[in-house]
PDB file of C-alpha atoms in Angstrom:
ATOM      1  CA  MET F 991      19.839  15.434 -39.938  1.00 49.00           C
ATOM      2  CA  THR F 992      16.475  14.592 -41.448  1.00 53.00           C
ATOM      3  CA  LYS F 993      13.117  15.309 -39.888  1.00 48.00           C
ATOM      4  CA  THR F 994      12.663  11.597 -39.233  1.00 49.00           C
ATOM      5  CA  ASP F 995      15.906  11.480 -37.263  1.00 47.00           C
ATOM      6  CA  GLU F 996      14.784  14.446 -35.152  1.00 46.00           C
ATOM      7  CA  ILE F 997      11.528  12.670 -34.303  1.00 42.00           C
ATOM      8  CA  GLU F 998      13.368   9.480 -33.351  1.00 45.00           C
ATOM      9  CA  ASP F 999      15.816  11.413 -31.132  1.00 47.00           C
ATOM     10  CA  SER F1000      12.988  13.225 -29.358  1.00 46.00           C
ATOM     11  CA  SER F1001      11.148   9.966 -28.693  1.00 49.00           C
ATOM     12  CA  ALA F1002      14.181   8.261 -27.174  1.00 53.00           C
ATOM     13  CA  PRO F1003      13.793   9.875 -23.705  1.00 74.00           C
ATOM     14  CA  LEU F1004      10.128   8.813 -23.604  1.00 75.00           C
ATOM     15  CA  ILE F1005      11.071   5.212 -24.380  1.00 83.00           C
ATOM     16  CA  GLU F1006      13.717   5.306 -21.674  1.00 82.00           C
ATOM     17  CA  HIS F1007      11.158   6.600 -19.158  1.00 80.00           C
ATOM     18  CA  LEU F1008       8.688   3.880 -20.123  1.00 84.00           C
ATOM     19  CA  ALA F1009      11.382   1.225 -19.764  1.00 86.00           C
ATOM     20  CA  GLU F1010      12.297   2.621 -16.361  1.00 87.00           C
ATOM     21  CA  LEU F1011       8.624   2.636 -15.339  1.00 87.00           C
ATOM     22  CA  ARG F1012       8.245  -0.980 -16.463  1.00 91.00           C
ATOM     23  CA  THR F1013      11.263  -2.011 -14.398  1.00 91.00           C
ATOM     24  CA  ARG F1014       9.949  -0.254 -11.283  1.00 91.00           C
ATOM     25  CA  LEU F1015       6.487  -1.783 -11.733  1.00 93.00           C
ATOM     26  CA  ILE F1016       7.885  -5.297 -12.166  1.00 94.00           C
ATOM     27  CA  ARG F1017       9.955  -4.963  -8.998  1.00 94.00           C
ATOM     28  CA  SER F1018       6.940  -3.624  -7.099  1.00 93.00           C
ATOM     29  CA  VAL F1019       4.732  -6.497  -8.277  1.00 95.00           C
ATOM     30  CA  ILE F1020       7.386  -9.054  -7.303  1.00 96.00           C
ATOM     31  CA  ALA F1021       7.655  -7.476  -3.841  1.00 94.00           C
ATOM     32  CA  PHE F1022       3.848  -7.543  -3.545  1.00 94.00           C
ATOM     33  CA  ILE F1023       3.701 -11.243  -4.461  1.00 96.00           C
ATOM     34  CA  ILE F1024       6.439 -12.076  -1.947  1.00 96.00           C
ATOM     35  CA  GLY F1025       4.547 -10.085   0.685  1.00 94.00           C
ATOM     36  CA  ILE F1026       1.364 -12.054  -0.049  1.00 95.00           C
ATOM     37  CA  VAL F1027       3.193 -15.377   0.329  1.00 95.00           C
ATOM     38  CA  VAL F1028       4.792 -14.321   3.616  1.00 95.00           C
ATOM     39  CA  ALA F1029       1.504 -12.942   4.956  1.00 94.00           C
ATOM     40  CA  PHE F1030      -0.396 -16.077   3.941  1.00 94.00           C
ATOM     41  CA  ALA F1031       2.012 -18.165   6.034  1.00 94.00           C
ATOM     42  CA  VAL F1032       0.901 -16.254   9.145  1.00 94.00           C
ATOM     43  CA  ALA F1033      -2.639 -15.411   8.020  1.00 92.00           C
ATOM     44  CA  GLU F1034      -4.283 -17.499  10.763  1.00 93.00           C
ATOM     45  CA  PRO F1035      -2.534 -15.655  13.656  1.00 93.00           C
ATOM     46  CA  ILE F1036      -3.320 -12.346  11.951  1.00 93.00           C
ATOM     47  CA  LEU F1037      -6.989 -13.345  11.701  1.00 92.00           C
ATOM     48  CA  GLN F1038      -7.038 -14.250  15.398  1.00 92.00           C
ATOM     49  CA  PHE F1039      -5.482 -10.876  16.197  1.00 93.00           C
ATOM     50  CA  LEU F1040      -8.028  -8.948  14.123  1.00 92.00           C
ATOM     51  CA  LEU F1041     -10.943 -10.841  15.673  1.00 90.00           C
ATOM     52  CA  GLN F1042      -9.653 -10.409  19.231  1.00 91.00           C
ATOM     53  CA  PRO F1043     -12.070  -7.503  20.007  1.00 89.00           C
ATOM     54  CA  ILE F1044     -15.027  -9.752  19.116  1.00 88.00           C
ATOM     55  CA  GLU F1045     -13.633 -12.585  21.216  1.00 88.00           C
ATOM     56  CA  ALA F1046     -13.089 -10.323  24.225  1.00 88.00           C
ATOM     57  CA  THR F1047     -16.610  -8.889  23.959  1.00 85.00           C
ATOM     58  CA  LEU F1048     -18.218 -12.332  23.725  1.00 83.00           C
ATOM     59  CA  ARG F1049     -16.301 -13.552  26.763  1.00 84.00           C
ATOM     60  CA  GLU F1050     -17.376 -10.488  28.735  1.00 83.00           C
ATOM     61  CA  LEU F1051     -20.985 -11.263  27.800  1.00 78.00           C
ATOM     62  CA  GLY F1052     -20.684 -14.787  29.200  1.00 76.00           C
ATOM     63  CA  ASP F1053     -19.709 -16.917  26.205  1.00 76.00           C
ATOM     64  CA  PRO F1054     -17.060 -19.399  27.441  1.00 78.00           C
ATOM     65  CA  SER F1055     -16.175 -20.495  23.904  1.00 80.00           C
ATOM     66  CA  PRO F1056     -16.499 -17.710  21.279  1.00 83.00           C
ATOM     67  CA  THR F1057     -17.122 -19.260  17.883  1.00 83.00           C
ATOM     68  CA  LEU F1058     -17.378 -17.897  14.336  1.00 85.00           C
ATOM     69  CA  GLN F1059     -18.542 -19.887  11.339  1.00 86.00           C
ATOM     70  CA  TYR F1060     -18.194 -19.993   7.574  1.00 86.00           C
ATOM     71  CA  THR F1061     -21.039 -21.216   5.378  1.00 85.00           C
ATOM     72  CA  SER F1062     -19.323 -22.090   2.111  1.00 86.00           C
ATOM     73  CA  PRO F1063     -16.337 -24.384   1.477  1.00 86.00           C
ATOM     74  CA  GLN F1064     -14.169 -21.637  -0.009  1.00 88.00           C
ATOM     75  CA  GLU F1065     -15.095 -18.846   2.405  1.00 88.00           C
ATOM     76  CA  TYR F1066     -12.391 -19.461   4.993  1.00 89.00           C
ATOM     77  CA  LEU F1067      -9.659 -19.822   2.352  1.00 90.00           C
ATOM     78  CA  PHE F1068     -10.745 -16.615   0.648  1.00 91.00           C
ATOM     79  CA  THR F1069     -10.773 -14.865   4.035  1.00 91.00           C
ATOM     80  CA  LEU F1070      -7.169 -15.876   4.633  1.00 92.00           C
ATOM     81  CA  PHE F1071      -6.251 -14.798   1.109  1.00 92.00           C
ATOM     82  CA  ARG F1072      -7.922 -11.431   1.697  1.00 91.00           C
ATOM     83  CA  ILE F1073      -5.815 -10.947   4.812  1.00 92.00           C
ATOM     84  CA  SER F1074      -2.742 -11.944   2.804  1.00 93.00           C
ATOM     85  CA  MET F1075      -3.528  -9.309   0.175  1.00 92.00           C
ATOM     86  CA  VAL F1076      -3.896  -6.490   2.727  1.00 89.00           C
ATOM     87  CA  PHE F1077      -0.915  -7.359   4.900  1.00 91.00           C
ATOM     88  CA  GLY F1078       1.159  -8.427   1.898  1.00 92.00           C
ATOM     89  CA  PHE F1079       0.778  -4.911   0.519  1.00 90.00           C
ATOM     90  CA  ALA F1080       1.758  -3.517   3.924  1.00 87.00           C
ATOM     91  CA  LEU F1081       4.904  -5.659   3.933  1.00 90.00           C
ATOM     92  CA  ALA F1082       5.755  -4.665   0.362  1.00 91.00           C
ATOM     93  CA  PHE F1083       5.004  -0.968   0.826  1.00 88.00           C
ATOM     94  CA  PRO F1084       8.603   0.013   1.720  1.00 87.00           C
ATOM     95  CA  VAL F1085       9.828  -1.571  -1.505  1.00 89.00           C
ATOM     96  CA  ILE F1086       6.978  -0.071  -3.541  1.00 88.00           C
ATOM     97  CA  SER F1087       7.542   3.408  -2.102  1.00 84.00           C
ATOM     98  CA  TYR F1088      11.287   3.094  -2.730  1.00 86.00           C
ATOM     99  CA  GLN F1089      10.651   2.159  -6.377  1.00 88.00           C
ATOM    100  CA  LEU F1090       8.284   5.114  -6.698  1.00 85.00           C
ATOM    101  CA  TRP F1091      10.909   7.395  -5.185  1.00 82.00           C
ATOM    102  CA  ARG F1092      13.618   6.115  -7.535  1.00 82.00           C
ATOM    103  CA  PHE F1093      11.359   6.784 -10.519  1.00 83.00           C
ATOM    104  CA  VAL F1094      10.285  10.289  -9.451  1.00 79.00           C
ATOM    105  CA  ALA F1095      13.464  11.578  -7.769  1.00 77.00           C
ATOM    106  CA  PRO F1096      15.567  12.160 -10.949  1.00 77.00           C
ATOM    107  CA  GLY F1097      12.995  14.706 -12.132  1.00 73.00           C
ATOM    108  CA  LEU F1098      12.984  16.712  -8.901  1.00 68.00           C
ATOM    109  CA  TYR F1099      15.215  19.524  -7.732  1.00 69.00           C
ATOM    110  CA  ARG F1100      17.226  19.102  -4.557  1.00 70.00           C
ATOM    111  CA  SER F1101      14.775  21.270  -2.580  1.00 64.00           C
ATOM    112  CA  GLU F1102      11.811  19.327  -3.964  1.00 64.00           C
ATOM    113  CA  LYS F1103      13.422  16.037  -2.939  1.00 68.00           C
ATOM    114  CA  GLY F1104      13.884  17.336   0.587  1.00 67.00           C
ATOM    115  CA  ALA F1105      10.247  18.437   0.689  1.00 66.00           C
ATOM    116  CA  PHE F1106       8.729  15.238  -0.712  1.00 71.00           C
ATOM    117  CA  LEU F1107      10.719  12.565   1.126  1.00 73.00           C
ATOM    118  CA  PRO F1108       9.473  13.356   4.685  1.00 77.00           C
ATOM    119  CA  PHE F1109       5.867  12.982   3.547  1.00 78.00           C
ATOM    120  CA  LEU F1110       6.673   9.631   1.945  1.00 78.00           C
ATOM    121  CA  ILE F1111       7.905   8.466   5.351  1.00 82.00           C
ATOM    122  CA  ALA F1112       5.182  10.132   7.439  1.00 85.00           C
ATOM    123  CA  SER F1113       2.272   8.743   5.412  1.00 85.00           C
ATOM    124  CA  PRO F1114       2.698   5.016   6.282  1.00 87.00           C
ATOM    125  CA  PHE F1115       3.532   5.912   9.896  1.00 89.00           C
ATOM    126  CA  MET F1116       0.299   7.888  10.301  1.00 88.00           C
ATOM    127  CA  PHE F1117      -1.689   5.116   8.604  1.00 88.00           C
ATOM    128  CA  LEU F1118      -0.285   2.538  11.035  1.00 90.00           C
ATOM    129  CA  LEU F1119      -1.093   4.873  13.930  1.00 91.00           C
ATOM    130  CA  GLY F1120      -4.697   5.199  12.744  1.00 89.00           C
ATOM    131  CA  ALA F1121      -4.975   1.443  12.175  1.00 90.00           C
ATOM    132  CA  ALA F1122      -3.703   0.744  15.699  1.00 91.00           C
ATOM    133  CA  PHE F1123      -6.189   3.239  17.127  1.00 90.00           C
ATOM    134  CA  ALA F1124      -9.013   1.507  15.255  1.00 88.00           C
ATOM    135  CA  GLN F1125      -7.955  -1.990  16.372  1.00 90.00           C
ATOM    136  CA  PHE F1126      -7.358  -1.265  20.055  1.00 91.00           C
ATOM    137  CA  VAL F1127      -9.894   1.511  20.778  1.00 87.00           C
ATOM    138  CA  VAL F1128     -12.666   1.856  18.206  1.00 85.00           C
ATOM    139  CA  THR F1129     -13.355  -1.773  17.271  1.00 87.00           C
ATOM    140  CA  PRO F1130     -13.762  -2.976  20.890  1.00 87.00           C
ATOM    141  CA  LEU F1131     -16.220  -0.146  21.559  1.00 83.00           C
ATOM    142  CA  ALA F1132     -18.128  -0.957  18.376  1.00 82.00           C
ATOM    143  CA  MET F1133     -18.320  -4.656  19.244  1.00 84.00           C
ATOM    144  CA  GLN F1134     -19.605  -3.873  22.719  1.00 82.00           C
ATOM    145  CA  PHE F1135     -22.286  -1.685  21.159  1.00 79.00           C
ATOM    146  CA  PHE F1136     -23.348  -4.150  18.454  1.00 79.00           C
ATOM    147  CA  LEU F1137     -23.257  -7.301  20.562  1.00 78.00           C
ATOM    148  CA  GLY F1138     -24.613  -5.716  23.718  1.00 71.00           C
ATOM    149  CA  PHE F1139     -28.211  -5.572  22.504  1.00 65.00           C
ATOM    150  CA  ALA F1140     -28.983  -9.193  23.271  1.00 55.00           C
ATOM    151  CA  ASP F1141     -27.732 -12.220  25.112  1.00 52.00           C
ATOM    152  CA  VAL F1142     -25.191 -13.437  22.572  1.00 49.00           C
ATOM    153  CA  SER F1143     -23.883 -16.427  24.494  1.00 48.00           C
ATOM    154  CA  SER F1144     -22.922 -19.072  21.998  1.00 45.00           C
ATOM    155  CA  ILE F1145     -25.292 -21.947  21.324  1.00 45.00           C
ATOM    156  CA  PHE F1146     -22.397 -24.261  22.102  1.00 47.00           C
ATOM    157  CA  ALA F1147     -22.452 -23.104  25.704  1.00 47.00           C
ATOM    158  CA  ASN F1148     -26.053 -24.289  25.925  1.00 51.00           C
ATOM    159  CA  LEU F1149     -25.302 -27.555  24.151  1.00 47.00           C
ATOM    160  CA  LEU F1150     -22.596 -28.342  26.675  1.00 49.00           C
ATOM    161  CA  SER F1151     -24.823 -27.684  29.666  1.00 51.00           C
ATOM    162  CA  PRO F1152     -25.154 -30.546  32.190  1.00 51.00           C
ATOM    163  CA  ALA F1153     -27.746 -33.083  31.188  1.00 49.00           C
ATOM    164  CA  PRO F1154     -30.913 -33.126  33.315  1.00 52.00           C
ATOM    165  CA  GLY F1155     -32.311 -36.107  35.217  1.00 54.00           C
ATOM    166  CA  ASP F1156     -30.899 -39.573  34.803  1.00 56.00           C
ATOM    167  CA  VAL F1157     -29.296 -38.892  31.446  1.00 52.00           C
ATOM    168  CA  PRO F1158     -25.524 -39.652  31.531  1.00 58.00           C
ATOM    169  CA  GLU F1159     -23.313 -36.570  31.756  1.00 54.00           C
ATOM    170  CA  GLU F1160     -21.459 -37.461  28.554  1.00 56.00           C
ATOM    171  CA  VAL F1161     -24.692 -37.092  26.582  1.00 53.00           C
ATOM    172  CA  VAL F1162     -25.214 -33.626  25.154  1.00 51.00           C
ATOM    173  CA  VAL F1163     -28.748 -32.273  25.119  1.00 54.00           C
ATOM    174  CA  VAL F1164     -30.315 -28.971  24.249  1.00 55.00           C
ATOM    175  CA  PRO F1165     -31.852 -27.434  27.385  1.00 59.00           C
ATOM    176  CA  GLU F1166     -35.556 -26.699  27.204  1.00 64.00           C
ATOM    177  CA  THR F1167     -36.663 -23.066  27.445  1.00 63.00           C
ATOM    178  CA  ALA F1168     -40.046 -21.505  27.997  1.00 66.00           C
ATOM    179  CA  ASP F1169     -39.262 -17.794  27.862  1.00 66.00           C
ATOM    180  CA  GLY F1170     -39.381 -17.018  24.154  1.00 64.00           C
ATOM    181  CA  VAL F1171     -36.963 -17.403  21.293  1.00 66.00           C
ATOM    182  CA  LYS F1172     -33.287 -17.668  22.148  1.00 66.00           C
ATOM    183  CA  ILE F1173     -31.273 -14.941  20.402  1.00 65.00           C
ATOM    184  CA  THR F1174     -27.838 -16.353  19.638  1.00 70.00           C
ATOM    185  CA  PHE F1175     -24.861 -14.850  17.817  1.00 72.00           C
ATOM    186  CA  PHE F1176     -23.647 -16.973  14.901  1.00 77.00           C
ATOM    187  CA  GLY F1177     -21.003 -14.682  13.448  1.00 81.00           C
ATOM    188  CA  LYS F1178     -19.510 -15.317  10.011  1.00 86.00           C
ATOM    189  CA  VAL F1179     -15.757 -15.038   9.697  1.00 88.00           C
ATOM    190  CA  ASN F1180     -15.711 -12.877   6.567  1.00 87.00           C
ATOM    191  CA  GLU F1181     -18.422 -10.468   7.795  1.00 86.00           C
ATOM    192  CA  SER F1182     -16.773 -10.013  11.180  1.00 86.00           C
ATOM    193  CA  LEU F1183     -13.413  -9.435   9.522  1.00 88.00           C
ATOM    194  CA  ASP F1184     -15.021  -6.964   7.126  1.00 86.00           C
ATOM    195  CA  ILE F1185     -16.093  -4.704  10.004  1.00 83.00           C
ATOM    196  CA  THR F1186     -12.587  -4.690  11.485  1.00 87.00           C
ATOM    197  CA  LEU F1187     -10.891  -3.968   8.150  1.00 86.00           C
ATOM    198  CA  LYS F1188     -13.311  -1.128   7.401  1.00 83.00           C
ATOM    199  CA  PHE F1189     -12.477   0.514  10.716  1.00 84.00           C
ATOM    200  CA  ILE F1190      -8.754   0.082  10.087  1.00 86.00           C
ATOM    201  CA  LEU F1191      -9.022   1.572   6.598  1.00 84.00           C
ATOM    202  CA  ALA F1192     -11.266   4.467   7.699  1.00 82.00           C
ATOM    203  CA  PHE F1193      -9.090   5.534  10.616  1.00 86.00           C
ATOM    204  CA  GLY F1194      -5.877   4.934   8.685  1.00 86.00           C
ATOM    205  CA  LEU F1195      -7.105   7.357   6.005  1.00 84.00           C
ATOM    206  CA  CYS F1196      -8.352   9.879   8.587  1.00 86.00           C
ATOM    207  CA  PHE F1197      -4.906   9.964  10.162  1.00 88.00           C
ATOM    208  CA  GLN F1198      -3.526  11.040   6.772  1.00 87.00           C
ATOM    209  CA  LEU F1199      -5.151  14.461   7.256  1.00 88.00           C
ATOM    210  CA  PRO F1200      -2.071  16.249   8.678  1.00 89.00           C
ATOM    211  CA  VAL F1201       0.146  14.749   5.969  1.00 87.00           C
ATOM    212  CA  LEU F1202      -2.222  15.767   3.174  1.00 86.00           C
ATOM    213  CA  LEU F1203      -2.901  19.307   4.400  1.00 87.00           C
ATOM    214  CA  THR F1204       0.765  19.955   5.190  1.00 86.00           C
ATOM    215  CA  LEU F1205       1.752  18.798   1.713  1.00 82.00           C
ATOM    216  CA  MET F1206      -0.929  21.036   0.199  1.00 83.00           C
ATOM    217  CA  GLY F1207       0.326  23.920   2.345  1.00 83.00           C
ATOM    218  CA  LYS F1208       3.876  23.343   1.114  1.00 80.00           C
ATOM    219  CA  ALA F1209       2.566  23.469  -2.443  1.00 74.00           C
ATOM    220  CA  GLY F1210       0.704  26.704  -1.706  1.00 77.00           C
ATOM    221  CA  LEU F1211      -2.760  25.203  -2.215  1.00 81.00           C
ATOM    222  CA  VAL F1212      -3.977  25.936   1.329  1.00 84.00           C
ATOM    223  CA  SER F1213      -2.979  28.358   4.077  1.00 86.00           C
ATOM    224  CA  ALA F1214      -3.195  28.289   7.845  1.00 87.00           C
ATOM    225  CA  GLU F1215      -5.411  31.368   7.783  1.00 88.00           C
ATOM    226  CA  GLY F1216      -7.768  29.740   5.287  1.00 89.00           C
ATOM    227  CA  LEU F1217      -7.976  26.514   7.270  1.00 89.00           C
ATOM    228  CA  GLY F1218      -8.717  28.490  10.426  1.00 89.00           C
ATOM    229  CA  ALA F1219     -11.438  30.484   8.653  1.00 90.00           C
ATOM    230  CA  VAL F1220     -13.340  27.317   7.674  1.00 90.00           C
ATOM    231  CA  ARG F1221     -12.901  25.687  11.067  1.00 89.00           C
ATOM    232  CA  LYS F1222     -16.634  25.616  11.802  1.00 89.00           C
ATOM    233  CA  TYR F1223     -17.380  23.955   8.464  1.00 91.00           C
ATOM    234  CA  ALA F1224     -14.629  21.434   9.138  1.00 89.00           C
ATOM    235  CA  MET F1225     -16.269  20.592  12.459  1.00 90.00           C
ATOM    236  CA  ILE F1226     -19.567  19.874  10.693  1.00 91.00           C
ATOM    237  CA  GLY F1227     -17.812  17.719   8.100  1.00 89.00           C
ATOM    238  CA  ILE F1228     -15.999  15.751  10.796  1.00 87.00           C
ATOM    239  CA  LEU F1229     -19.278  15.189  12.655  1.00 87.00           C
ATOM    240  CA  VAL F1230     -20.857  13.827   9.465  1.00 87.00           C
ATOM    241  CA  LEU F1231     -17.819  11.608   8.898  1.00 82.00           C
ATOM    242  CA  ALA F1232     -18.028  10.292  12.465  1.00 79.00           C
ATOM    243  CA  ALA F1233     -21.693   9.430  11.962  1.00 79.00           C
ATOM    244  CA  LEU F1234     -20.981   7.564   8.718  1.00 79.00           C
ATOM    245  CA  VAL F1235     -17.948   5.431   9.616  1.00 72.00           C
ATOM    246  CA  THR F1236     -18.850   4.533  13.211  1.00 69.00           C
ATOM    247  CA  PRO F1237     -21.805   2.675  14.722  1.00 65.00           C
ATOM    248  CA  PRO F1238     -24.687   4.745  16.156  1.00 66.00           C
ATOM    249  CA  ASP F1239     -22.869   5.000  19.453  1.00 68.00           C
ATOM    250  CA  VAL F1240     -22.302   8.451  20.915  1.00 75.00           C
ATOM    251  CA  ILE F1241     -19.088   7.458  22.680  1.00 73.00           C
ATOM    252  CA  THR F1242     -17.455   6.046  19.538  1.00 74.00           C
ATOM    253  CA  GLN F1243     -18.563   9.020  17.452  1.00 79.00           C
ATOM    254  CA  LEU F1244     -17.245  11.436  20.064  1.00 83.00           C
ATOM    255  CA  ILE F1245     -13.874   9.660  20.104  1.00 81.00           C
ATOM    256  CA  LEU F1246     -13.590   9.835  16.310  1.00 82.00           C
ATOM    257  CA  PHE F1247     -14.647  13.501  16.248  1.00 86.00           C
ATOM    258  CA  THR F1248     -12.140  14.429  18.948  1.00 88.00           C
ATOM    259  CA  VAL F1249      -9.279  12.599  17.235  1.00 88.00           C
ATOM    260  CA  VAL F1250      -9.940  13.887  13.705  1.00 88.00           C
ATOM    261  CA  TYR F1251     -10.590  17.450  14.853  1.00 90.00           C
ATOM    262  CA  GLY F1252      -7.369  17.314  16.865  1.00 91.00           C
ATOM    263  CA  LEU F1253      -5.581  16.227  13.705  1.00 91.00           C
ATOM    264  CA  TYR F1254      -7.172  19.171  11.882  1.00 91.00           C
ATOM    265  CA  GLU F1255      -5.792  21.608  14.465  1.00 92.00           C
ATOM    266  CA  VAL F1256      -2.379  19.927  14.212  1.00 91.00           C
ATOM    267  CA  SER F1257      -2.597  20.400  10.444  1.00 90.00           C
ATOM    268  CA  ILE F1258      -3.196  24.141  10.879  1.00 91.00           C
ATOM    269  CA  PHE F1259      -0.133  24.374  13.111  1.00 90.00           C
ATOM    270  CA  LEU F1260       2.012  22.440  10.619  1.00 88.00           C
ATOM    271  CA  VAL F1261       0.828  24.555   7.668  1.00 88.00           C
ATOM    272  CA  ALA F1262       1.589  27.747   9.634  1.00 89.00           C
ATOM    273  CA  ARG F1263       5.056  26.397  10.354  1.00 88.00           C
ATOM    274  CA  VAL F1264       5.613  25.694   6.664  1.00 84.00           C
ATOM    275  CA  GLU F1265       4.505  29.234   5.816  1.00 84.00           C
ATOM    276  CA  ARG F1266       6.914  30.741   8.357  1.00 85.00           C
ATOM    277  CA  LYS F1267       9.787  28.746   6.893  1.00 82.00           C
ATOM    278  CA  ARG F1268       8.839  29.831   3.377  1.00 77.00           C
ATOM    279  CA  GLU F1269       8.629  33.462   4.461  1.00 78.00           C
ATOM    280  CA  ALA F1270      12.017  33.262   6.188  1.00 79.00           C
ATOM    281  CA  GLN F1271      13.540  31.788   3.030  1.00 73.00           C
ATOM    282  CA  LEU F1272      12.033  34.561   0.899  1.00 71.00           C
ATOM    283  CA  ARG F1273      13.410  37.162   3.279  1.00 74.00           C
ATOM    284  CA  ALA F1274      16.846  35.565   3.098  1.00 75.00           C
ATOM    285  CA  ASP F1275      16.722  35.533  -0.713  1.00 70.00           C
ATOM    286  CA  GLY F1276      15.589  39.175  -0.847  1.00 69.00           C
ATOM    287  CA  TYR F1277      12.186  38.476  -2.408  1.00 64.00           C
ATOM    288  CA  TYR F1278      10.187  39.689   0.602  1.00 57.00           C
ATOM    289  CA  ASP F1279      10.061  43.428   1.348  1.00 57.00           C
ATOM    290  CA  ASP F1280       8.811  44.305   4.828  1.00 54.00           C
ATOM    291  CA  GLU F1281       8.063  47.932   3.868  1.00 52.00           C
ATOM    292  CA  GLU F1282       5.924  46.917   0.913  1.00 52.00           C
ATOM    293  CA  ALA F1283       4.085  44.353   3.052  1.00 52.00           C
ATOM    294  CA  GLU F1284       3.356  46.960   5.741  1.00 53.00           C
ATOM    295  CA  ALA F1285       2.180  49.454   3.099  1.00 51.00           C
ATOM    296  CA  ASP F1286      -0.168  46.839   1.614  1.00 52.00           C
ATOM    297  CA  ALA F1287      -1.536  46.040   5.064  1.00 51.00           C
ATOM    298  CA  GLU F1288      -2.171  49.729   5.832  1.00 56.00           C
ATOM    299  CA  MET F1289      -3.888  50.162   2.474  1.00 54.00           C
ATOM    300  CA  MET F1290      -6.177  47.223   3.191  1.00 51.00           C
ATOM    301  CA  GLN F1291      -7.041  48.657   6.625  1.00 54.00           C
ATOM    302  CA  ASP F1292      -7.865  52.064   5.066  1.00 54.00           C
ATOM    303  CA  GLU F1293     -10.141  50.420   2.500  1.00 51.00           C
ATOM    304  CA  ASP F1294     -11.916  48.431   5.221  1.00 50.00           C
ATOM    305  CA  SER F1295     -12.467  51.577   7.307  1.00 54.00           C
ATOM    306  CA  LYS F1296     -14.091  53.352   4.365  1.00 51.00           C
TER     307      LYS F1296
END
């Protein structure tokens, strides 16, 4: 066999992997496009659902007809397409993750497959849990904080006020005021949606903390003892995060801090559990010697006492 033949034989597996990767990517893109089309068909109800916290807040503040506006001809269409992109990816994620798994799994050992697959399932579940928390808890609190500074009753409520004097009731007039400038909320659809999506993304990523730290613990990159030792620094980091991703509202920041710090403590528990399972496996395989471990511990205590 010539040297050229050896080079061609060694490159064959790489070409096969690239062909496999191309196939998986094509299937993922097709699933993503189908998800976008399906999501676009129901984009209007999804938009109404995402804007529900704003609607509820405006009604509580006295606006009988909450109204948002768009100021350019293409803005509303692009808003619906943006929703279709986000929720289309969510619909296609099971297919995309399955294609990723089919590409990676042949190169993993049986034990590695068993370790990786639960995290592939837990990650989207935790993201959905964080997104739901943002939509039903955080966003309503944020809207109450932002919109509660002024009387945000819609201008349409004033335009539909009963006409004064002898003017027929069917005639719409703007009521006269003498107590300063009327502060009215004219929300834009894309800007209001942007706030909601940012909250969903931020909390969805924050809820990935147990998944990420547990996976790092399984890989031996972090330990429960190490995470516990930096607990006070983690608290400071979570406080800074709460101040950055939430409005300047103490209640909302406290909720985010409590939730994320709780997830941090759950992560420590999960990492400790992974370490106990690893230690038990090492004991069963005969790689872990209790006498040597006790001798090392006594030696460390003697050195510390000196």
